[in-house]
Coordinates of C-alpha atoms in Angstrom, one line a residue:
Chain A
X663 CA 7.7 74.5 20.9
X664 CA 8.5 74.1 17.6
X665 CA 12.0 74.5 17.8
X666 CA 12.4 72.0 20.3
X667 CA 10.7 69.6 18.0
X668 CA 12.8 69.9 15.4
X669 CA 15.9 69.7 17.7
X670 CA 14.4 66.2 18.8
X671 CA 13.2 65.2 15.3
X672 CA 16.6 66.3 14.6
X673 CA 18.5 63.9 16.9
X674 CA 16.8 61.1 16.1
X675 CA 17.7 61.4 12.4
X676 CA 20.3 58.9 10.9
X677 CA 24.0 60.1 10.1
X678 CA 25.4 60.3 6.7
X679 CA 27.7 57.5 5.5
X680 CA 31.3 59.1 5.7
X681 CA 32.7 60.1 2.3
X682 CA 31.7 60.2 -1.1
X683 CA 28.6 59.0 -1.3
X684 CA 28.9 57.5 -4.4
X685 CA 31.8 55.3 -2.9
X686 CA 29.3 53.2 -1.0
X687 CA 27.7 51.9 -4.3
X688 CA 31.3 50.7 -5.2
X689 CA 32.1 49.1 -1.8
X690 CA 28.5 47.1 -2.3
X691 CA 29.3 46.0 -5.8
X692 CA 32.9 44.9 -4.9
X693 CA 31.3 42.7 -1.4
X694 CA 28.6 41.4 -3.9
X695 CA 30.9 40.1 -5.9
X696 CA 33.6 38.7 -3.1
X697 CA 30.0 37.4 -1.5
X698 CA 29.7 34.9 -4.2
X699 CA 32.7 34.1 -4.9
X700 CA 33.0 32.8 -1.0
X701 CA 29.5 31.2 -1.6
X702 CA 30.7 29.3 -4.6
X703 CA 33.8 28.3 -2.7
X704 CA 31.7 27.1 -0.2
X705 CA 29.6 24.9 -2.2
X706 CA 32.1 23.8 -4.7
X707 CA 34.2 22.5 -1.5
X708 CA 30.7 20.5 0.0
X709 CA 31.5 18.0 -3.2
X710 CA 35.3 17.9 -3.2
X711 CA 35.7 17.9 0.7
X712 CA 38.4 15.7 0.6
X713 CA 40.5 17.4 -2.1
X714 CA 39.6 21.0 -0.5
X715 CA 41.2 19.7 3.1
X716 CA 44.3 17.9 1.6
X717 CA 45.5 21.3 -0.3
X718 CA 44.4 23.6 2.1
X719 CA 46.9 22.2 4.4
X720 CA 49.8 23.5 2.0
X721 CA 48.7 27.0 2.9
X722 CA 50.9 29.0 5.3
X723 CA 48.5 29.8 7.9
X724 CA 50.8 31.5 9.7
X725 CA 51.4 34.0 6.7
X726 CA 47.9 34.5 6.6
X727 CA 47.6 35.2 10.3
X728 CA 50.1 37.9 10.2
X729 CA 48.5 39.3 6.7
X730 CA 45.1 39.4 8.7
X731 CA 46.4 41.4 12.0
X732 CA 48.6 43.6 9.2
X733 CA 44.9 44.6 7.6
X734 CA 43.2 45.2 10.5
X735 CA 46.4 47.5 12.2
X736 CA 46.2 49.0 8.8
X737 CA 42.7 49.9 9.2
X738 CA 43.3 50.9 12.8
X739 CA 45.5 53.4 12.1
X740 CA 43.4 54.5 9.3
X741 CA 40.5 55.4 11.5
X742 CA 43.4 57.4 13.6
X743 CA 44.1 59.0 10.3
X744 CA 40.4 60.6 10.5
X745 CA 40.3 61.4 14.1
X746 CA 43.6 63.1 14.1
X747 CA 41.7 64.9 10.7
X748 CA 38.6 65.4 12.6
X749 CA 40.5 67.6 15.0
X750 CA 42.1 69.6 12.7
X751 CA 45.7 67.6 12.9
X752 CA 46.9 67.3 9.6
X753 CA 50.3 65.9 10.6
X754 CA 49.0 63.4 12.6
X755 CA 46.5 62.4 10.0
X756 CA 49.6 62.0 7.7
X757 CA 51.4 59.9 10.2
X758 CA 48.8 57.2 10.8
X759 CA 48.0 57.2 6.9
X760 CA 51.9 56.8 6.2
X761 CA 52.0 54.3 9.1
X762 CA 48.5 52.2 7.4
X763 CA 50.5 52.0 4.2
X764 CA 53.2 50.5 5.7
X765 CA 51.4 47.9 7.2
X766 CA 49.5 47.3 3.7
X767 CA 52.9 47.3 2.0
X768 CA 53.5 44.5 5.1
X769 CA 50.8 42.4 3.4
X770 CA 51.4 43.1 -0.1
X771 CA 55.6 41.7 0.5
X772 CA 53.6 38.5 2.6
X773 CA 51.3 37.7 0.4
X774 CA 53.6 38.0 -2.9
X775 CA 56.3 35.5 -1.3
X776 CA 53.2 33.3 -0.4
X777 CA 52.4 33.3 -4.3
X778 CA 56.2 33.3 -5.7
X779 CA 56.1 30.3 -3.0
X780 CA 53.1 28.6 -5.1
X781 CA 54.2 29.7 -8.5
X782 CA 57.8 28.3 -8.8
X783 CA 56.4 25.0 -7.3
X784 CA 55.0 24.6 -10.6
X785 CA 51.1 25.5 -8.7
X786 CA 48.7 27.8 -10.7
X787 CA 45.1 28.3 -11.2
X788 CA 45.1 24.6 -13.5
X789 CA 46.5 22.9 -10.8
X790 CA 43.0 21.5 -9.3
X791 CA 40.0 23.1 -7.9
X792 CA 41.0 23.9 -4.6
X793 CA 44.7 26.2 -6.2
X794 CA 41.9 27.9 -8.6
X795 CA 39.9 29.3 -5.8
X796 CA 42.5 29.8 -3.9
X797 CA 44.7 31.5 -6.5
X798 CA 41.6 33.4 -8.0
X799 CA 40.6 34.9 -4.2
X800 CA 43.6 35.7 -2.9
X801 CA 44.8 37.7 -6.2
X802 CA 41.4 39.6 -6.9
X803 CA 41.9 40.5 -3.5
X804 CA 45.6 41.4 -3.7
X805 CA 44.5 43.8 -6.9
X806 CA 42.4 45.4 -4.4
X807 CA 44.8 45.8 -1.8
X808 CA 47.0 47.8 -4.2
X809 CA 44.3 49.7 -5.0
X810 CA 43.9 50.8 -1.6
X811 CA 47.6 51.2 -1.3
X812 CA 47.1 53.6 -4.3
X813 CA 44.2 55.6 -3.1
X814 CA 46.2 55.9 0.6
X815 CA 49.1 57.6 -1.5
X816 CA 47.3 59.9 -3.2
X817 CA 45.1 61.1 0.3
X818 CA 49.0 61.8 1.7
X819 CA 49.8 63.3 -1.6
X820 CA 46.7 65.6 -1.3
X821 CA 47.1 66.1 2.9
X822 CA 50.6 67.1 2.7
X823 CA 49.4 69.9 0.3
X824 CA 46.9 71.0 2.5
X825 CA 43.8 70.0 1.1
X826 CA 41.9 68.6 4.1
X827 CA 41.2 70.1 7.2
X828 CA 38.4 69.0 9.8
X829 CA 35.9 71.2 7.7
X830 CA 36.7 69.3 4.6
X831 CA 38.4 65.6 4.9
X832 CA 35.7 63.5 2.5
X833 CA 38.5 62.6 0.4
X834 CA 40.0 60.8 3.1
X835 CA 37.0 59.0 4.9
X836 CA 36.2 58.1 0.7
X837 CA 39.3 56.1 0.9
X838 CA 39.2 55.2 4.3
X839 CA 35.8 53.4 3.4
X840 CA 37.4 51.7 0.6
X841 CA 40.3 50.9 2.1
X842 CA 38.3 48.7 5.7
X843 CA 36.2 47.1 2.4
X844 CA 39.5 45.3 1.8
X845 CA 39.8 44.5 5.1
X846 CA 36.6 43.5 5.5
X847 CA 37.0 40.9 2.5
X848 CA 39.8 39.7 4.1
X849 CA 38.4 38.7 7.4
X850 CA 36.4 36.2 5.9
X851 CA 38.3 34.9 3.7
X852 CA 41.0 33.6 5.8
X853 CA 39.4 31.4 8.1
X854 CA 37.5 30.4 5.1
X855 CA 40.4 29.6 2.8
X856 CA 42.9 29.3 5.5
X857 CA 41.3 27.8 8.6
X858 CA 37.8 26.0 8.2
X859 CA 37.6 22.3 7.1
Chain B
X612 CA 39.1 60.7 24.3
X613 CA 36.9 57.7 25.1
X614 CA 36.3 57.4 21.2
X615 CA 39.8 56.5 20.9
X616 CA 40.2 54.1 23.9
X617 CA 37.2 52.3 22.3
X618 CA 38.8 52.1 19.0
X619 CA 42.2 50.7 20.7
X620 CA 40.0 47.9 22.6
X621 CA 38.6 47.2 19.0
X622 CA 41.7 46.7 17.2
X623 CA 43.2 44.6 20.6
X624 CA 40.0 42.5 19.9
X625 CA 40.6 41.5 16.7
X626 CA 43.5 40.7 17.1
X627 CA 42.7 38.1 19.9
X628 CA 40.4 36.7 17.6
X629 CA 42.8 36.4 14.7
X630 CA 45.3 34.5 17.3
X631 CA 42.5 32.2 18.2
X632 CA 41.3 31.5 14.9
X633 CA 44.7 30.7 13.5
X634 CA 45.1 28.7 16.8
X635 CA 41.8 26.3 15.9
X636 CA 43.5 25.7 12.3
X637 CA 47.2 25.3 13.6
X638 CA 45.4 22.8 16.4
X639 CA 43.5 20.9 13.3
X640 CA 40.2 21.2 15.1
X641 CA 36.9 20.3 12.4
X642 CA 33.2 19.8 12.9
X643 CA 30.2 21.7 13.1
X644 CA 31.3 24.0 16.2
X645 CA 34.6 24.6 15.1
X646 CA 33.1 26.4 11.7
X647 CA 30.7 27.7 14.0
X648 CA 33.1 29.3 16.1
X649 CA 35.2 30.7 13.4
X650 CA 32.5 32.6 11.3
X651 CA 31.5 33.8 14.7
X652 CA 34.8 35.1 15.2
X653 CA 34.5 36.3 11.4
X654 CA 31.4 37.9 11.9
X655 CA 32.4 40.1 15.7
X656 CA 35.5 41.3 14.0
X657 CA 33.7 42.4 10.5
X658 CA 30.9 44.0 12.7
X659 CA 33.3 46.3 14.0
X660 CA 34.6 46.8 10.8
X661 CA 31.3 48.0 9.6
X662 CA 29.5 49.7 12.4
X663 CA 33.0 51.5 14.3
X664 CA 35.5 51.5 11.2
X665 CA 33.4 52.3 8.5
X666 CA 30.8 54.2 10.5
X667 CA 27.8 52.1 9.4
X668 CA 25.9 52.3 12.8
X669 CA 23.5 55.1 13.2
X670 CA 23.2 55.6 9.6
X671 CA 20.1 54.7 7.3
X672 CA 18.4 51.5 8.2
X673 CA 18.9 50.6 4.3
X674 CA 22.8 51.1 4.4
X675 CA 22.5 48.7 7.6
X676 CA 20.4 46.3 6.3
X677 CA 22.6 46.2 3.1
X678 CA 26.0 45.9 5.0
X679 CA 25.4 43.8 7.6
X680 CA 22.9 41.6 5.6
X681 CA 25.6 40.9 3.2
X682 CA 28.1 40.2 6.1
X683 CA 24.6 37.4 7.7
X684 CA 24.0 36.2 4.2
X685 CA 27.2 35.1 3.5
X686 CA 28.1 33.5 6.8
X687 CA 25.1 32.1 7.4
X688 CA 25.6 29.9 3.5
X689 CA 28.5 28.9 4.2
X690 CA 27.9 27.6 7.5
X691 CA 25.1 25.8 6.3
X692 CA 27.0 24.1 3.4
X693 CA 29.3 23.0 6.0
X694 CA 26.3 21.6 8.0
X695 CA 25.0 20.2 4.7
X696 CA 28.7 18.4 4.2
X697 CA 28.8 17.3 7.8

């Protein structure tokens, strides 16, 4: 009797978060801080509606498109990454990590022609209020991309030497987690940046 | 193996949405529903983010509340500034 209540009392108990747990205080901190960013953005636009719609229209929102299915492929492969780890498939794991960097490097070439784009048209963060968000968003965001691009090298760095197996693999759902936080960021700042008026 | 078709329909999904929501800017559409539409579209695709990608569901109610509350919070503003600029 008692064994069978623990077995149910034992189902009905949350999971872990994947990872490190300590990871997860990072990833809140960073969306607190995107969070207001798009909040101030928000309300700073409500008084300069006008300005805010003229200069969003110089944004290639076809660049941004592509940058936003690039993330979330890169993501999707990245959760392959873990499955293929989960069963024991190291190989695999490496391909869809190796494939997920190529996708961010995708972005990273994107978005830094978007900005070359900006910055020999003279545009930069003193341009007008609109350019400052926009310049100040997309680059903290950028930073963190390479970030992510950094910790993704150093999980296949680590996997190709045989340090993760589907006993042990927290080092790569810790990056994984931090790697769909920039993703994450991403998918609302597009269509709010990009897209709404 | 159903774990993986589900993550395949996921990433198709998102996609479709991107396509749409860069079809609504590319169109010019504005107004309330419009913004409405998008942060919906925002807020499908970051909710698989969080509950299938990051493997928030069926964890603690805290980390739920705390992921997904951030993800409601912040939509939910800025849809109302846009109601309040309307």
């Amino acid at each position: 009797m008692n064994t069978e209540h623990s077995q149910i009392k034992t189902a009905v108990e949350p999971k872990l978060l994947p990872g490190d747990f300590a990871i997860w205080f990072f990833i809140f901190a960073e969306l607190l801080v995107f969070g207001i960013f798009f909040i101030v953005y928000a309300v700073v636009r409500m008084q300069n509606q006008e300005l805010f719609n003229q200069y969003q229209d110089t944004l290639n929102r076809e660049v941004g498109a592509i940058n936003t299915v690039l993330l979330i492929t890169a993501s999707y492969f990245v959760v392959r990454a873990i499955h293929a780890i989960r069963r024991d498939d190291v190989s695999r794991c490496i391909h869809w990590l190796s494939a997920s960097m190529l996708a961010g490097g995708g972005f990273l070439i994107f978005k830094s022609l978007e900005f070359y784009g900006k910055f020999s048209a003279g545009i930069g963060l003193e341009t007008n209020t609109f350019y400052f968000f926009y310049i100040s968003l997309a680059f903290f965001h950028f930073l963190h991309v390479i970030l992510g691009m950094i910790i993704l090298g150093a999980i296949i760095f680590m996997a190709k030497r045989g340090k993760y197996s589907a006993q042990e693999h927290t080092g790569i759902e810790t990056g994984a987690s931090y790697w769909h936080m920039v993703d994450l960021v991403w998918i609302i700042l597009f269509p709010l940046v990009y897209i709404i008026r | 193996m159903n774990k993986y078709l589900n993550v395949n329909r996921i990433w198709i999904i998102m996609v479709i949405l991107t396509i749409s929501t860069y079809a609504v800017g590319k169109l010019g559409y504005s107004g309330i529903y419009v913004v409405l539409f998008l942060l919906t579209t925002a807020i499908i695709k970051s909710s698989f983010i969080i509950g299938d990608f990051m493997e928030v569901r069926g964890t603690s109610l805290l980390w739920r509340i705390l992921m997904y509350g951030w993800l409601w919070l912040v939509t939910i503003t800025i849809a109302v500034t846009y109601l309040i600029s309307q």
